[in-house]
CSV table of C-alpha atoms and ligand atoms in Angstrom, one decimal:
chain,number,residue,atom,x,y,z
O,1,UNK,CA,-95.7,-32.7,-25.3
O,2,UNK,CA,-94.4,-36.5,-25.5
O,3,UNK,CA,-94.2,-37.2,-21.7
O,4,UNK,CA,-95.5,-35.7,-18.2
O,5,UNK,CA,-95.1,-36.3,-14.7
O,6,UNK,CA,-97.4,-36.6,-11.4
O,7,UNK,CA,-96.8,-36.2,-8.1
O,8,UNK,CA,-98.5,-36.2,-4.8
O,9,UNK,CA,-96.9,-34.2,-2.1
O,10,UNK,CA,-97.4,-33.0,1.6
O,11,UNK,CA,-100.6,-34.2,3.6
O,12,UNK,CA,-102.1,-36.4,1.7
O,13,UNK,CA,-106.0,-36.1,1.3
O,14,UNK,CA,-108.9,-38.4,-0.1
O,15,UNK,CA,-109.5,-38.3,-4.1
O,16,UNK,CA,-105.8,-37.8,-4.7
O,17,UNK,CA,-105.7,-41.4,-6.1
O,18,UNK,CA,-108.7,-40.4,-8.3
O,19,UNK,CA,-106.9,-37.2,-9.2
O,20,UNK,CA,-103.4,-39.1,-10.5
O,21,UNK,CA,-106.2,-41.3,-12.1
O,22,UNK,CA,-107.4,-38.9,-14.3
O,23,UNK,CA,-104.1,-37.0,-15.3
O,24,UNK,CA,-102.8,-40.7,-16.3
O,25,UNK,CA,-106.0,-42.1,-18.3
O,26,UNK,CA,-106.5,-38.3,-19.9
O,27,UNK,CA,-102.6,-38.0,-20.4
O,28,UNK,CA,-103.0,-41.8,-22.2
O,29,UNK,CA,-106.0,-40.7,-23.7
O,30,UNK,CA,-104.3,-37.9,-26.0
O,31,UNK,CA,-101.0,-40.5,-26.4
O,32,UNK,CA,-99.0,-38.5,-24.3
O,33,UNK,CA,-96.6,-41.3,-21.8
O,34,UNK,CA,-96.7,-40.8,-17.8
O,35,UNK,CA,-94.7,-40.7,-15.4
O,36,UNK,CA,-95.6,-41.1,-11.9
O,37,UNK,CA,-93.3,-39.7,-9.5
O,38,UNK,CA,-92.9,-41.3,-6.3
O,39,UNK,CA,-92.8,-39.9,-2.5
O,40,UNK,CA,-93.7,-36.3,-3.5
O,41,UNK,CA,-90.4,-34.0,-4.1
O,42,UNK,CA,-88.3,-36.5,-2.1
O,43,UNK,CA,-88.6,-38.9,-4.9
O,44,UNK,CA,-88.2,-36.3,-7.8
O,45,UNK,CA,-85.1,-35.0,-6.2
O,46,UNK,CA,-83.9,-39.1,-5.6
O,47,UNK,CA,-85.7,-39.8,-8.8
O,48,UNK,CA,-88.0,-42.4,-8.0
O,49,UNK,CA,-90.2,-42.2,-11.2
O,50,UNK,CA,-92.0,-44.9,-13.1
O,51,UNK,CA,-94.0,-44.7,-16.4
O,52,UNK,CA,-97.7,-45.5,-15.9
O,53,UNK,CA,-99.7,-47.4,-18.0
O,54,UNK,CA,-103.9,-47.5,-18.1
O,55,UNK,CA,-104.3,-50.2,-15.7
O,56,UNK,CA,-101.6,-48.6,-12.9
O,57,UNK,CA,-104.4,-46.8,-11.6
O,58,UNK,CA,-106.9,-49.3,-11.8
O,59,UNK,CA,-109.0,-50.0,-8.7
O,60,UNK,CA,-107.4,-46.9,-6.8
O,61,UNK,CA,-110.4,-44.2,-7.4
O,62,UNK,CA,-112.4,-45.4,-4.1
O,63,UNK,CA,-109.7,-45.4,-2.1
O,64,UNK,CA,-108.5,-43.0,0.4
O,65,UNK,CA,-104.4,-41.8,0.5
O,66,UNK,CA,-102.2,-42.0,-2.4
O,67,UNK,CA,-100.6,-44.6,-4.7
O,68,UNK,CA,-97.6,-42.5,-5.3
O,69,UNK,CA,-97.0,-41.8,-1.4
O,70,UNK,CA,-96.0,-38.5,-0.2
O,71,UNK,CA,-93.4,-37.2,1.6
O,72,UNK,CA,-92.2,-34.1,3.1
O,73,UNK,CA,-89.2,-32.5,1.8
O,74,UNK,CA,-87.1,-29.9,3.4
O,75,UNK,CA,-84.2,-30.0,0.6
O,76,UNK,CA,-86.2,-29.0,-2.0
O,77,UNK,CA,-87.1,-25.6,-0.6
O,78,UNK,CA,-83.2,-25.0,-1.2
O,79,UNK,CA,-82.8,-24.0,-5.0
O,80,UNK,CA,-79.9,-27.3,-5.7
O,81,UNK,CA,-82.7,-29.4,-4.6
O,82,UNK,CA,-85.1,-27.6,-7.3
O,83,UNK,CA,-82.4,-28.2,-9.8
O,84,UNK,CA,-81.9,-31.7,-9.2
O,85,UNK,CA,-85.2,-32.4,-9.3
O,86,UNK,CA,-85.3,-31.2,-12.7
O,87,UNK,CA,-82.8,-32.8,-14.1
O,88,UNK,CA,-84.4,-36.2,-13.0
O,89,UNK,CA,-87.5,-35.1,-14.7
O,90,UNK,CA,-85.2,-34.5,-18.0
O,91,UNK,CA,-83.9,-37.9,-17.5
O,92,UNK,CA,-86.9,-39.2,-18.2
O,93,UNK,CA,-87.7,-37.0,-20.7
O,94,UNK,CA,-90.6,-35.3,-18.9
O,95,UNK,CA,-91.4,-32.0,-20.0
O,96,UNK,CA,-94.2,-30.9,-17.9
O,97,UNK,CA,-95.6,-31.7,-14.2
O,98,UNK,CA,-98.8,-32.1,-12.4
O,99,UNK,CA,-98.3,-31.6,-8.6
O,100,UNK,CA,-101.1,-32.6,-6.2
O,101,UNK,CA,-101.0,-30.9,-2.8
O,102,UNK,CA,-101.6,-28.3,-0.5
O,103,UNK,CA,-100.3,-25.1,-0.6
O,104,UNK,CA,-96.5,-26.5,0.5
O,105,UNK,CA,-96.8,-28.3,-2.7
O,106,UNK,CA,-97.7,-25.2,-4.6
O,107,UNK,CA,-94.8,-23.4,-3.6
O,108,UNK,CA,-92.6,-26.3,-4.9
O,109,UNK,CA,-94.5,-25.9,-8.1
O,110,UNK,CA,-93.8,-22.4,-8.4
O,111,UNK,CA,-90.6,-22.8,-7.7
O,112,UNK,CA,-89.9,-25.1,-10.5
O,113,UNK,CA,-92.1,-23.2,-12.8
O,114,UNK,CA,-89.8,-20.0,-11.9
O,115,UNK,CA,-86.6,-22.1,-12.7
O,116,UNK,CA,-88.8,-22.7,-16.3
O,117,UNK,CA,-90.6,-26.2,-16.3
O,118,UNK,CA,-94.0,-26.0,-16.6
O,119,UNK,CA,-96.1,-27.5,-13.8
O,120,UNK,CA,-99.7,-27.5,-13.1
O,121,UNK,CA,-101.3,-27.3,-9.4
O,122,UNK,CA,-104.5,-29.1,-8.5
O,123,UNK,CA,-105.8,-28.3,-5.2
O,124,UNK,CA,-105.2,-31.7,-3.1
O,125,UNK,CA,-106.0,-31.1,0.9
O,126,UNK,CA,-108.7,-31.5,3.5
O,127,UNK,CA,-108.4,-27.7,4.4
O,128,UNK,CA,-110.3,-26.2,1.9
O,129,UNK,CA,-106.8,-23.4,2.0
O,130,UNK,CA,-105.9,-22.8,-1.3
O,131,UNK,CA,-106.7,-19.5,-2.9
O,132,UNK,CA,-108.7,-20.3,-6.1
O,133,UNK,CA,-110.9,-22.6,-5.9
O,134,UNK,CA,-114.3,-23.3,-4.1
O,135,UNK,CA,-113.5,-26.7,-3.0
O,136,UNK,CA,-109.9,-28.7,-2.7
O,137,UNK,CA,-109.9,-32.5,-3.0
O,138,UNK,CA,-110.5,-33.9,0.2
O,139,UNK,CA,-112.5,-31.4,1.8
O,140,UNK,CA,-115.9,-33.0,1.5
O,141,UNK,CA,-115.2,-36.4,2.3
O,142,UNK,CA,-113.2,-34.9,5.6
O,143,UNK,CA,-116.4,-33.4,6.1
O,144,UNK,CA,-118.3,-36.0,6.1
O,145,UNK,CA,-116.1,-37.9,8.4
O,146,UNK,CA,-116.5,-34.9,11.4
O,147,UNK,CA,-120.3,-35.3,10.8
O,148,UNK,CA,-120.5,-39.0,11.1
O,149,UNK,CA,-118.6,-38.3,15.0
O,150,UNK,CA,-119.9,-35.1,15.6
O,151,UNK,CA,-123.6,-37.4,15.2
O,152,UNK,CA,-121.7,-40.2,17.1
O,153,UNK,CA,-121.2,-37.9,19.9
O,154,UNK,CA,-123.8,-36.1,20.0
O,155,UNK,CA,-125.7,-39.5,21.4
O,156,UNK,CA,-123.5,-40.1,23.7
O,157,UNK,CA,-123.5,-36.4,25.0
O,158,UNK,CA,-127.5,-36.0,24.9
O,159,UNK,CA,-127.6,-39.5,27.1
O,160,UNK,CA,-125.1,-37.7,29.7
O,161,UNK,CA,-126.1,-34.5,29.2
O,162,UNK,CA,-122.6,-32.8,28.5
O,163,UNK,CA,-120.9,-30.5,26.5
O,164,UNK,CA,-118.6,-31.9,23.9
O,165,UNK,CA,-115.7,-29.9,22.9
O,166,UNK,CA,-114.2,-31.6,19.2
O,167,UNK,CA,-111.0,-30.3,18.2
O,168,UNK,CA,-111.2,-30.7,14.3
O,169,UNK,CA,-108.0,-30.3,11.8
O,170,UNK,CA,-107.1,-26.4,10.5
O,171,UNK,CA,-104.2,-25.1,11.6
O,172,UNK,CA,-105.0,-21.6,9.4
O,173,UNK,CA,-108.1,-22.5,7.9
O,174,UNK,CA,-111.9,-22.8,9.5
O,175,UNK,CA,-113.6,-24.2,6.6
O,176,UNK,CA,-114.1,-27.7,8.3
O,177,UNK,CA,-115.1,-26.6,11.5
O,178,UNK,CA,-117.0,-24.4,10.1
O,179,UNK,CA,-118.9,-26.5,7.6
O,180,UNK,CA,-118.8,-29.7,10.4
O,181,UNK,CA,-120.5,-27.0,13.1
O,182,UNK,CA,-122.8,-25.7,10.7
O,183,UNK,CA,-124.1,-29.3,9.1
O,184,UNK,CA,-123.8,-30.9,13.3
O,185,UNK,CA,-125.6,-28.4,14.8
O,186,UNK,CA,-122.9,-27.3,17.2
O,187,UNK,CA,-123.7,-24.1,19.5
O,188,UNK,CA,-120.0,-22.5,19.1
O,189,UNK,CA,-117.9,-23.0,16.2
O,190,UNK,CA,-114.3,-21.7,16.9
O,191,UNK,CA,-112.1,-20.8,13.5
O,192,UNK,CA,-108.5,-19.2,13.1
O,193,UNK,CA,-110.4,-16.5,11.0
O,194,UNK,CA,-112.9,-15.1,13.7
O,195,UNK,CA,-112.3,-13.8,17.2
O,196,UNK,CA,-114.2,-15.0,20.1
O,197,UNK,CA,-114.7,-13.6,23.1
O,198,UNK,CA,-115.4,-16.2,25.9
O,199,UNK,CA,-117.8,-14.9,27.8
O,200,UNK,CA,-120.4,-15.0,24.9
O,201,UNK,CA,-119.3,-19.1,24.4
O,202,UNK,CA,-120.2,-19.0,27.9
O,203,UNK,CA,-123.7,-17.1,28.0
O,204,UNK,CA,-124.8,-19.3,24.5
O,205,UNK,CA,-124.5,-22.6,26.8
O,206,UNK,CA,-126.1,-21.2,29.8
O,207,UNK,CA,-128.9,-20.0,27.7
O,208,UNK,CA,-128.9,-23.6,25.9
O,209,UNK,CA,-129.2,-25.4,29.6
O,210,UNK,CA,-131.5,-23.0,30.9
O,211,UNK,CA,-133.9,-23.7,27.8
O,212,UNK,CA,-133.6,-27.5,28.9
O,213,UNK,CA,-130.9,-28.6,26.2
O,214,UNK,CA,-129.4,-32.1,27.6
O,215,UNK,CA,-126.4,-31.4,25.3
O,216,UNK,CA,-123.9,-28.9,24.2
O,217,UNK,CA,-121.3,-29.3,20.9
O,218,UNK,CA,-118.5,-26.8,20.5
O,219,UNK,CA,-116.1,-27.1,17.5
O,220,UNK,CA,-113.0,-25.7,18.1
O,221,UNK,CA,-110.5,-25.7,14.6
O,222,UNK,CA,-106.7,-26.7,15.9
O,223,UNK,CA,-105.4,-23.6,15.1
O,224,UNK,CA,-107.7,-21.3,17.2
O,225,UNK,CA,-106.4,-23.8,20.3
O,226,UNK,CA,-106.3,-27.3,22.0
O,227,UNK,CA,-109.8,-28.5,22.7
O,228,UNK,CA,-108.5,-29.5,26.0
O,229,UNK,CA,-107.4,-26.0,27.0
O,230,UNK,CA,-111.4,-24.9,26.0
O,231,UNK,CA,-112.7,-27.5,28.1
O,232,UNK,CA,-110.9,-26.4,31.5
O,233,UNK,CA,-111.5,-22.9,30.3
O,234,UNK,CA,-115.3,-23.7,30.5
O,235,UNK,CA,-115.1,-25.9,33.4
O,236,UNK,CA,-113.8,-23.4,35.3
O,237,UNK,CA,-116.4,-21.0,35.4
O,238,UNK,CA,-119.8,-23.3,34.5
O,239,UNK,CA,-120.9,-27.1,36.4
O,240,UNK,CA,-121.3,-28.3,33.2
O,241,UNK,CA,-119.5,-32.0,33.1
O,242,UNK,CA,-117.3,-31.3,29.8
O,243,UNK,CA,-116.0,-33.7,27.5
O,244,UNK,CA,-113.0,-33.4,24.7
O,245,UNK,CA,-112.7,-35.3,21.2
O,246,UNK,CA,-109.7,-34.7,19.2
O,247,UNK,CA,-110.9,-36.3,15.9
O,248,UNK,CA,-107.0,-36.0,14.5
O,249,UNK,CA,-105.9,-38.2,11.8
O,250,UNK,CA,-109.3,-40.2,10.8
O,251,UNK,CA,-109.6,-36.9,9.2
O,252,UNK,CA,-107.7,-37.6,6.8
O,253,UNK,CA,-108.8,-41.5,5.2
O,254,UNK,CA,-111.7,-43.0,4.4
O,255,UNK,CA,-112.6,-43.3,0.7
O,256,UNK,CA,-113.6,-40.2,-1.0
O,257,UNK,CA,-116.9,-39.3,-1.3
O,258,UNK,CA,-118.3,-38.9,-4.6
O,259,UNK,CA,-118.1,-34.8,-5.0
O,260,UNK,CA,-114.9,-35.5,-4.6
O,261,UNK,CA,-114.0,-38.5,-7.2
O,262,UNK,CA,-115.7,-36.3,-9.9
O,263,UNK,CA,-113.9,-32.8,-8.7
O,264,UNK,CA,-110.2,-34.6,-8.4
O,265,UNK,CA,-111.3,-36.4,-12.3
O,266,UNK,CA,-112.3,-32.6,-13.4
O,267,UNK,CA,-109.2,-31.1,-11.7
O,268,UNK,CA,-106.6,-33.5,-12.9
O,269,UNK,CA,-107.8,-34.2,-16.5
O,270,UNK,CA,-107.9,-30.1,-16.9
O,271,UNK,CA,-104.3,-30.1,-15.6
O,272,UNK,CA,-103.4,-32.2,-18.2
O,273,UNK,CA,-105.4,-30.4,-20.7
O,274,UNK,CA,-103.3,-26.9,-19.9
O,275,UNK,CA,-100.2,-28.9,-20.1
O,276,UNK,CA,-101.2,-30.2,-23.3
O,277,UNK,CA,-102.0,-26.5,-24.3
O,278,UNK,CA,-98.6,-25.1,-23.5
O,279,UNK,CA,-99.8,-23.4,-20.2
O,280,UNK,CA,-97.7,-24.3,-17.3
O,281,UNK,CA,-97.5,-22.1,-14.2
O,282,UNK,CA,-101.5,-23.0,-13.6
O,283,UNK,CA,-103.1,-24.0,-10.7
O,284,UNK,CA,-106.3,-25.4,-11.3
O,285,UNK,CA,-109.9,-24.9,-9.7
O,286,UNK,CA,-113.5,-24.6,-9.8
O,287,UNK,CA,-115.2,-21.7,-8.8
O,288,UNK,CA,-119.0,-21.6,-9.5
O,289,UNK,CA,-119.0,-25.0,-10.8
O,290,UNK,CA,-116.8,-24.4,-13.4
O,291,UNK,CA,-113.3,-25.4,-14.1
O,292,UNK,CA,-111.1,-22.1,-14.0
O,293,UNK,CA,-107.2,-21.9,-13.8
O,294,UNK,CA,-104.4,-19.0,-12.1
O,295,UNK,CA,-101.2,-18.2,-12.3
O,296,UNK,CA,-99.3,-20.6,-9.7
O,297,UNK,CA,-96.9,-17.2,-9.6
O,298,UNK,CA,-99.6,-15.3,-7.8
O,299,UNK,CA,-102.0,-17.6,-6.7
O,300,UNK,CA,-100.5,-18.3,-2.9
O,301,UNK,CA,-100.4,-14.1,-2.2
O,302,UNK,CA,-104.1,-14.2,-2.2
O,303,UNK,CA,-105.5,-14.6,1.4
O,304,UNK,CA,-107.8,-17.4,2.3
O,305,UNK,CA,-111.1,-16.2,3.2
O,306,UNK,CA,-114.0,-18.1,4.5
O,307,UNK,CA,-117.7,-17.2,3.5
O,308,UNK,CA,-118.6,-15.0,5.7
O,309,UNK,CA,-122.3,-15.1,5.4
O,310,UNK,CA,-121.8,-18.9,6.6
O,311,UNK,CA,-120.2,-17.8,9.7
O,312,UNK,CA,-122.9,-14.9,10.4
O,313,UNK,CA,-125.8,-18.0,9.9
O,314,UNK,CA,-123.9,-20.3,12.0
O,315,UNK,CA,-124.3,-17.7,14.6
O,316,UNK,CA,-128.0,-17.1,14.4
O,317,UNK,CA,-128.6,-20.3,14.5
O,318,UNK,CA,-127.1,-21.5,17.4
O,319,UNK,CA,-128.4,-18.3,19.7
G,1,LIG,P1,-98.9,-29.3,1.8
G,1,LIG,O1,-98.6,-29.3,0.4
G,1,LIG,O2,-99.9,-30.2,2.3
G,1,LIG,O3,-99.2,-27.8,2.3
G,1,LIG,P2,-96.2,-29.0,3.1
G,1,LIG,O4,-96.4,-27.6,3.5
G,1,LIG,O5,-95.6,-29.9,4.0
G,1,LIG,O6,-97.6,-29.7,2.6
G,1,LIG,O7,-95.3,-28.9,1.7
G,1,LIG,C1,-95.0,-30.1,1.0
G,1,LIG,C2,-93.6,-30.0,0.5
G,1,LIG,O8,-93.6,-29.0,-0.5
G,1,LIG,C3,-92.5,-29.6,1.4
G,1,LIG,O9,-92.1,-30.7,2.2
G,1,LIG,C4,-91.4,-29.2,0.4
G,1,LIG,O10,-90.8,-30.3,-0.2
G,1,LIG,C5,-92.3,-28.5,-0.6
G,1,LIG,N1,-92.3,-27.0,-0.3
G,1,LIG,C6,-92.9,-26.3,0.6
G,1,LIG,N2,-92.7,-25.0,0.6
G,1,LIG,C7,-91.7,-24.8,-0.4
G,1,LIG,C8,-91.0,-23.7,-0.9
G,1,LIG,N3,-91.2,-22.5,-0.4
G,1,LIG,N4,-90.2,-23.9,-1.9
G,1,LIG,C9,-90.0,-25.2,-2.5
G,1,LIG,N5,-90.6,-26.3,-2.0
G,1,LIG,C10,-91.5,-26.1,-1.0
């Protein structure tokens, strides 16, 4: 291999810069040119690609978003747009691709591995979704971010003695609420994977208040349903004076904590390292601390699961 490409693609997340970092210093490292490919797999498909040389990337692994911008795509789901995008990457002479995303992005990859060019997935996106892998780039430092306002609000909700209801992002995953709740203390943690029943969220806070608790904190994850709906919910049936945060975007900047600079250098300079070995159709991970890779083919059919011993302790803690 003379020449790969990188890409970013769908929501961004923090450590992608440090991940494009890696696959272009390791890429450099072993003489191999780079090409970074711009706005995701709009960009490949209008070939917006540039070579990238050592210092390109300099000054980018503290910082949040992505130097290569992402985009959203709907042509490339179409199998013309695939082949387009491919021929661009010929153009260039590119003969194999590292794609940092979510799991969108993965099914792009896989495509494009199925039409024969190999491409390598790294795991970029606050969720914590993608089959595979313990972590995804992004998901700690998003983390962080919901603790720093969950502690935020906490103050303010102890001082007014109210319940706080914080809608955090996961649409189909609970691994931020569920890691936020547990690490904040929060008395109900609500996730897409769990059902609920109500009346319980409603006899944990009445048992909180009638233990003398000035404060309650309930994380709801987007995809289990608007905070704001929760808080009426609650309102109806309880006098507790309720409150709703939607912490939304802020979720996704910030500059990247340090798990995950070093996971995003790991991930993208062992994406390289498969290229370099021939093996496309990878998506890198790390499971157990260590580096592992699947087939991009199969990857995506697994389910997402949370750890369900976490959920069991978060609910014995906050009885
Ligand atoms: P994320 O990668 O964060 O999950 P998206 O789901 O928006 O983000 O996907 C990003 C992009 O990946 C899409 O805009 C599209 O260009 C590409 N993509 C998603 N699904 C497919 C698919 N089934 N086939 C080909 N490309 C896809």
């Amino acid at each position: 291999m003379k020449k790969m490409g990188v890409l970013t693609s769908g929501g961004d997340s923090p450590g992608m810069n440090a991940a494009v970092r890696a696959v272009v210093r390791k890429a450099i490292y072993h003489n191999i040119e780079v090409y970074g490919v711009y706005q995701g797999y709009a960009g490949l498909m209008s070939g917006q690609i540039k070579k990238l040389e050592l210092g390109s990337v300099g000054d980018i692994i503290h910082r949040g978003g992505t130097m290569l911008y992402t985009a959203r795509c709907e042509e490339f789901k179409t199998n013309e747009g695939q082949i387009q995008g491919i021929s661009q990457l010929k153009k260039f002479g590119i003969e194999g691709l590292v794609v940092i995303g979510g799991d969108g992005s993965y099914r792009g990859a896989k495509k494009l591995t199925e039409h024969g060019f190999p491409c390598v997935g790294v795991p970029g996106t606050i969720d914590n979704d993608i089959p595979g892998t313990d972590f995804t780039i992004g998901f700690d430092t998003a983390l962080n971010t919901v603790i720093d306002a969950v502690d935020k609000i906490r103050d303010t909700a102890t001082s007014h003695e109210r319940t706080y209801i914080i809608e955090v992002m996961g649409r189909h995953a609970g691994d931020l609420a569920l890691w936020s709740g547990l690490a904040g203390g929060a008395e109900t943690i609500l996730i897409p994977e769990a059902d609920y029943d109500m009346n319980d969220v409603i006899a944990r806070l009445n048992r909180g208040h009638d233990r003398g608790k000035k404060h309650s904190i309930i994380i709801v994850a987007e995809g289990v349903g608007s905070g704001v709906d929760f808080a009426k919910k609650i309102k109806d049936v309880t006098q507790f004076e309720t409150r709703v945060s939607v912490l939304g975007h802020i979720q996704r900047g910030g500059s990247p904590t340090a798990f995950d600079r070093v996971l995003a250098s790991r991930l993208g300079a062992r994406a390289v390292e498969l290229l370099i070995e021939g093996k496309g159709g990878r998506a890198v991970g790390i499971e157990n601390n260590k580096l592992v890779d699947h087939d991009i083919l199969e990857i995506l059919d697994r389910p997402h699961t949370i750890e369900q011993d976490m959920y069991k302790l978060s609910t014995e803690l906050s009885i």
